[in-house]
Coordinates of C-alpha atoms and ligand atoms in Angstrom, one line a residue:
T2 CA 149.5 66.9 30.7
L3 CA 152.9 64.7 29.1
P4 CA 154.9 67.2 26.9
R5 CA 154.1 67.6 23.5
D6 CA 157.3 65.9 22.6
V7 CA 156.2 62.5 24.5
A8 CA 154.6 59.8 22.1
R9 CA 150.7 59.9 22.8
A10 CA 150.3 56.6 24.4
P11 CA 147.7 54.6 23.8
E12 CA 144.3 55.7 25.8
Q13 CA 143.8 53.3 27.8
A14 CA 147.5 54.0 29.0
Q15 CA 146.8 57.5 28.8
A16 CA 143.7 57.6 31.1
A17 CA 145.3 55.3 32.9
T18 CA 148.5 57.1 33.9
S19 CA 146.4 60.7 34.2
E20 CA 144.2 58.4 36.9
F21 CA 147.3 57.8 38.5
G22 CA 148.3 61.4 37.9
R23 CA 145.1 62.8 39.9
E24 CA 145.4 60.2 42.7
L25 CA 149.1 61.1 43.5
R26 CA 148.8 64.2 43.3
A27 CA 145.2 63.8 45.9
G28 CA 147.8 60.8 47.9
L29 CA 150.2 63.4 48.4
S30 CA 148.4 66.9 49.7
R31 CA 147.3 64.5 52.1
R32 CA 148.9 65.1 56.1
M33 CA 149.2 60.9 56.3
R34 CA 151.4 61.2 52.6
S35 CA 149.2 58.0 50.6
V36 CA 148.8 56.5 47.5
S37 CA 146.8 52.9 46.3
P38 CA 148.7 49.9 46.2
K39 CA 146.7 49.6 43.0
F40 CA 149.1 51.5 41.3
F41 CA 152.0 49.1 42.0
Y42 CA 151.1 46.7 38.8
D43 CA 152.4 48.3 35.8
V44 CA 154.5 45.6 33.8
E45 CA 157.7 45.9 36.6
G46 CA 155.4 46.0 39.3
S47 CA 153.7 42.9 38.5
A48 CA 157.2 41.8 37.4
L49 CA 158.3 42.2 41.0
F50 CA 155.4 40.7 43.0
D51 CA 155.4 37.7 40.4
R52 CA 159.5 37.4 41.8
I53 CA 157.8 37.9 45.6
C54 CA 155.2 34.7 45.4
D55 CA 158.0 32.7 44.8
L56 CA 160.0 34.0 48.1
P57 CA 160.7 31.2 50.7
E58 CA 159.7 34.3 53.4
Y59 CA 156.2 35.1 51.0
Y60 CA 154.5 32.0 52.2
P61 CA 150.8 33.2 50.8
T62 CA 150.7 31.9 47.6
R63 CA 152.0 28.5 47.7
T64 CA 149.6 28.0 51.1
E65 CA 147.2 29.6 49.3
L66 CA 147.3 26.8 46.2
R67 CA 148.3 24.3 48.3
I68 CA 144.7 24.7 49.9
L69 CA 143.2 24.8 46.5
T70 CA 145.3 21.2 45.2
D71 CA 144.1 19.2 48.4
R72 CA 140.6 20.4 48.5
A73 CA 139.4 20.2 45.4
G74 CA 137.4 17.8 45.7
E75 CA 135.6 19.0 48.7
I76 CA 135.5 22.5 47.3
A77 CA 133.8 21.4 43.9
A78 CA 131.3 19.5 45.7
Q79 CA 130.6 23.1 47.7
I80 CA 129.8 24.7 44.1
G81 CA 128.3 21.8 42.3
P82 CA 128.0 20.9 38.5
N83 CA 127.9 23.5 35.2
A84 CA 129.3 26.6 37.5
E85 CA 130.0 30.3 36.4
I86 CA 133.3 31.3 37.8
I87 CA 133.4 34.8 38.3
E88 CA 137.0 36.0 39.2
F89 CA 137.4 39.7 41.1
G90 CA 141.5 41.1 40.3
A91 CA 142.0 37.9 37.6
G92 CA 145.5 38.2 37.3
S93 CA 147.7 35.3 35.2
L94 CA 144.6 33.0 35.7
T95 CA 146.5 30.3 37.4
K96 CA 144.9 30.4 40.3
V97 CA 141.5 30.0 38.7
R98 CA 142.7 26.0 36.8
L99 CA 142.8 24.9 39.9
L100 CA 139.6 25.2 40.1
L101 CA 137.9 24.6 36.0
D102 CA 139.9 21.2 36.7
A103 CA 138.1 20.5 40.0
L104 CA 134.4 21.3 39.1
E105 CA 131.7 19.6 36.9
T106 CA 131.3 20.7 33.7
P107 CA 131.7 24.7 34.4
R108 CA 130.0 26.9 32.0
R109 CA 131.6 30.2 32.2
Y110 CA 134.3 32.1 33.0
V111 CA 134.4 36.0 33.6
P112 CA 138.0 37.5 34.5
I113 CA 137.4 40.9 35.5
D114 CA 140.4 43.0 36.3
I115 CA 141.2 46.9 35.7
S116 CA 143.5 46.3 33.0
G117 CA 141.2 44.8 30.1
E118 CA 144.8 44.1 27.3
H119 CA 146.9 41.6 29.6
L120 CA 143.7 39.9 30.5
E121 CA 142.7 39.5 27.2
A122 CA 145.6 37.7 26.4
A123 CA 145.5 35.3 29.5
A124 CA 141.8 34.6 28.4
A125 CA 142.7 33.2 24.8
R126 CA 145.1 31.2 26.6
L127 CA 142.2 29.7 28.7
R128 CA 140.0 29.2 25.6
A129 CA 142.3 27.3 24.2
D130 CA 143.1 24.7 27.3
Y131 CA 139.8 25.0 27.5
P132 CA 137.2 24.3 25.0
Q133 CA 133.9 23.7 26.7
L134 CA 134.4 26.7 28.7
A135 CA 133.5 30.3 27.8
V136 CA 135.1 32.9 28.5
Q137 CA 134.2 36.3 29.0
P138 CA 137.2 38.9 30.7
V139 CA 135.4 42.4 31.9
A140 CA 138.0 45.2 32.0
A141 CA 136.1 46.5 35.2
D142 CA 136.9 48.3 38.8
Y143 CA 134.7 45.3 40.5
T144 CA 134.6 47.4 43.3
M145 CA 132.1 48.9 41.8
P146 CA 128.4 47.6 40.8
L147 CA 129.1 44.8 38.5
V148 CA 126.1 44.5 34.6
L149 CA 127.4 40.5 34.2
P150 CA 126.3 38.9 31.2
A151 CA 123.1 37.0 31.6
Q152 CA 123.8 34.1 32.7
A153 CA 122.5 30.8 30.3
E154 CA 119.7 28.4 30.6
G155 CA 121.1 25.5 32.8
A156 CA 123.3 26.9 34.3
G157 CA 124.5 26.2 37.5
R158 CA 125.2 28.2 40.8
R159 CA 127.3 31.5 40.4
V160 CA 130.7 31.5 41.9
G161 CA 132.4 34.4 42.9
F162 CA 136.3 33.6 43.5
F163 CA 138.2 36.4 45.4
P164 CA 141.7 34.8 46.6
G165 CA 145.1 35.5 47.3
S166 CA 143.9 37.9 50.2
T167 CA 143.5 40.6 48.0
L168 CA 140.7 41.4 50.8
G169 CA 142.9 42.4 52.7
N170 CA 144.2 45.5 50.9
F171 CA 140.7 47.1 51.8
T172 CA 140.0 48.8 55.1
P173 CA 137.1 46.9 57.3
D174 CA 134.7 49.3 55.8
E175 CA 135.7 48.9 52.0
A176 CA 136.3 45.2 52.7
L177 CA 132.3 45.0 53.8
A178 CA 130.8 47.4 51.3
F179 CA 132.7 45.1 48.7
L180 CA 131.7 41.5 50.1
Q181 CA 128.0 43.4 50.5
L182 CA 127.9 44.1 46.8
S183 CA 129.0 40.9 46.2
A184 CA 126.0 39.0 48.3
R185 CA 123.8 40.2 46.1
L186 CA 125.7 40.1 42.5
L187 CA 126.3 35.8 44.1
R188 CA 123.1 35.4 45.1
G189 CA 121.8 31.9 44.6
G190 CA 126.1 30.4 44.8
G191 CA 128.4 32.2 46.7
L192 CA 132.2 33.0 47.4
L193 CA 135.1 31.5 47.8
L194 CA 137.3 33.7 49.4
G195 CA 141.2 33.7 50.4
V196 CA 142.2 35.3 53.1
D197 CA 146.1 35.4 54.7
L198 CA 146.0 34.5 58.6
V199 CA 146.6 36.6 61.9
K200 CA 150.2 34.1 63.3
D201 CA 153.3 35.8 64.6
P202 CA 153.8 38.4 64.0
A203 CA 157.9 37.4 63.1
L204 CA 156.5 36.3 60.4
L205 CA 154.5 38.3 59.5
H206 CA 157.4 41.0 59.3
A207 CA 159.2 38.4 57.9
A208 CA 156.8 38.1 54.7
Y209 CA 157.4 42.0 54.2
N210 CA 160.6 42.2 55.0
D211 CA 162.5 39.7 52.1
A212 CA 166.4 39.3 52.7
Q213 CA 166.8 39.9 49.3
G214 CA 164.7 43.3 49.2
V215 CA 162.5 42.0 46.2
T216 CA 159.6 43.7 48.6
A217 CA 161.1 46.8 49.4
A218 CA 162.0 47.1 45.2
F219 CA 158.6 46.1 44.4
N220 CA 157.3 49.1 47.0
L221 CA 159.8 51.9 45.6
N222 CA 159.2 50.8 42.1
L223 CA 155.6 52.8 42.7
L224 CA 158.6 56.0 43.0
R225 CA 160.2 54.9 39.5
R226 CA 156.4 54.6 37.9
A227 CA 155.8 58.2 38.8
N228 CA 159.1 59.3 37.2
A229 CA 158.5 57.7 34.1
E230 CA 154.5 57.7 33.6
L231 CA 154.4 61.7 34.9
Q232 CA 157.7 63.1 34.8
T233 CA 157.5 63.6 38.9
D234 CA 161.8 64.0 40.1
F235 CA 161.7 61.3 43.1
D236 CA 164.9 60.6 44.0
V237 CA 164.0 56.6 44.3
D238 CA 167.5 56.8 46.7
G239 CA 166.2 58.6 48.5
F240 CA 163.3 56.5 50.3
T241 CA 163.5 53.4 52.0
H242 CA 160.8 50.7 52.5
A243 CA 159.2 49.9 55.7
A244 CA 156.5 47.2 56.4
F245 CA 155.6 46.9 60.2
Y246 CA 152.7 44.4 61.4
N247 CA 150.3 47.4 63.5
A248 CA 149.0 44.3 66.1
P249 CA 146.0 45.8 67.6
L250 CA 144.9 46.5 63.4
Q251 CA 145.8 43.0 62.4
R252 CA 147.3 44.4 59.6
I253 CA 151.0 44.7 57.9
E254 CA 151.1 48.6 57.1
M255 CA 153.4 49.4 53.9
H256 CA 155.1 52.5 54.0
L257 CA 158.2 55.0 51.6
V258 CA 160.1 56.9 54.2
S259 CA 161.9 60.0 53.4
R260 CA 165.3 59.3 54.3
R261 CA 166.0 63.3 55.1
A262 CA 164.0 66.1 54.1
Q263 CA 163.7 67.1 50.2
T264 CA 161.3 67.9 48.0
V265 CA 158.7 66.6 44.8
T266 CA 157.3 68.2 42.6
L267 CA 154.6 66.8 40.9
D268 CA 153.2 68.4 37.4
G269 CA 155.0 71.8 38.9
E270 CA 153.7 71.5 42.4
A271 CA 156.3 70.9 44.8
F272 CA 155.9 68.8 47.5
A273 CA 158.3 68.8 50.8
F274 CA 159.2 65.6 53.0
A275 CA 160.8 66.5 55.8
E276 CA 163.3 63.3 57.5
G277 CA 161.2 60.4 58.1
E278 CA 158.1 61.5 56.7
T279 CA 156.2 58.4 55.0
I280 CA 154.0 57.8 51.8
H281 CA 151.6 55.3 53.2
T282 CA 151.1 52.5 50.4
E283 CA 149.2 49.5 51.4
H284 CA 147.9 48.1 54.2
S285 CA 147.5 44.1 54.2
H286 CA 144.9 42.9 56.3
K287 CA 145.0 39.6 58.7
F288 CA 141.6 37.7 59.7
T289 CA 141.1 35.1 62.2
I290 CA 138.5 32.3 60.5
D291 CA 136.0 34.3 63.1
G292 CA 136.2 37.5 62.5
L293 CA 135.8 36.7 58.7
R294 CA 132.6 34.8 59.0
S295 CA 131.2 37.4 61.5
L296 CA 132.4 39.7 58.1
A297 CA 130.4 37.4 55.8
I298 CA 127.2 37.0 58.2
K299 CA 127.5 41.2 58.3
A300 CA 127.7 41.4 54.5
G301 CA 125.0 39.0 53.9
F302 CA 126.6 35.4 53.1
T303 CA 126.7 32.4 54.8
P304 CA 129.3 30.4 56.4
A305 CA 129.5 27.2 54.8
A306 CA 132.9 26.0 54.8
V307 CA 137.0 27.1 55.2
W308 CA 139.8 25.5 54.6
T309 CA 143.2 25.4 55.9
D310 CA 146.9 24.4 55.4
P311 CA 148.2 22.5 58.7
D312 CA 150.0 25.1 59.6
R313 CA 147.4 27.2 60.0
L314 CA 148.9 30.5 58.0
F315 CA 146.4 30.6 55.3
S316 CA 142.4 29.9 54.7
V317 CA 140.1 29.4 52.0
H318 CA 136.1 30.1 52.9
W319 CA 133.2 28.9 50.9
L320 CA 130.2 31.7 52.0
Q321 CA 126.7 30.8 50.4
A322 CA 125.2 34.4 48.6
Ligands
LIG9 C1 148.4 41.0 46.5 C2 147.5 42.1 48.4 C3 147.8 40.2 48.5 O1 149.0 42.0 51.1 O2 150.5 40.3 51.1 C4 153.2 41.5 48.8 C5 150.6 42.3 47.9 N1 152.2 43.8 49.3 N2 153.7 41.8 49.3 C6 149.5 41.0 50.2 C7 152.0 42.1 48.7 C8 153.5 42.8 49.8 C9 149.6 41.2 48.1 N3 148.3 41.1 48.3

């Protein structure tokens, strides 16, 4: 409950804040304290993530863009004409342009993202550049069953687009559940899925522990957001960024580590941290090509093509539904 004097945030921002508050309280109450990485992306967090994408150590974004650019023709050939593109977690709508430019008369683009307002602004820019394309944003949680506008007659395949290895944020069970949902939603079409590949742990470590400390700022920003939106009293300098590769589980784990014994209050409830105790903030799972293929088959897809960069850092899969 916001103190009386705080200016009423718009409905949506308030709902997001209260969801953030509920999930943070629940997350801090668990023994292994954790909070979902979806809360990284406030305005500051999104700006920090954009900077991460340009870091020399963070290869995934530029590598995926290169694959989408170099193999656009082959990807378009798999998808076919008059396609409808459904993008899960559509950020700034830049990657999809590579796809739209390669496809033969794409008919419709349905970006799905939890935050509606920035989606609408990006969609308006896209409409201006692609006048033949029906752009219909949907503000929703794409991990839940989706109801989409019925396909227009003469429409081609329904194609899911899930780039960026965001699938890696899910646990294996969550990833399977999401892929099973997608296979049903995209029946008759397919899913174009970008995933980061298992590789030299030193490369993975560097990608989440950049020399400039941008990833550390991105991770710590979560505490700044909690202080700003939930009136918590995190001493941000009292926590440090930690990211390490858990090789058996094939994932980068990101945590915020308490430097010392300290107490944080949220809504009047105190949460004591021992020195070294952490808040788990993100899993970033890495995949092998065969591992992803068997997960896709288990979810009801038929893997039809895969493209990688020359150094096999990243992979883009075409999975027929
Ligand atoms: C946007 C979830 C794919 O897991 O690599 C980047 C987020 N976290 N640096 C990732 C992230 C730390 C990124 N994803």
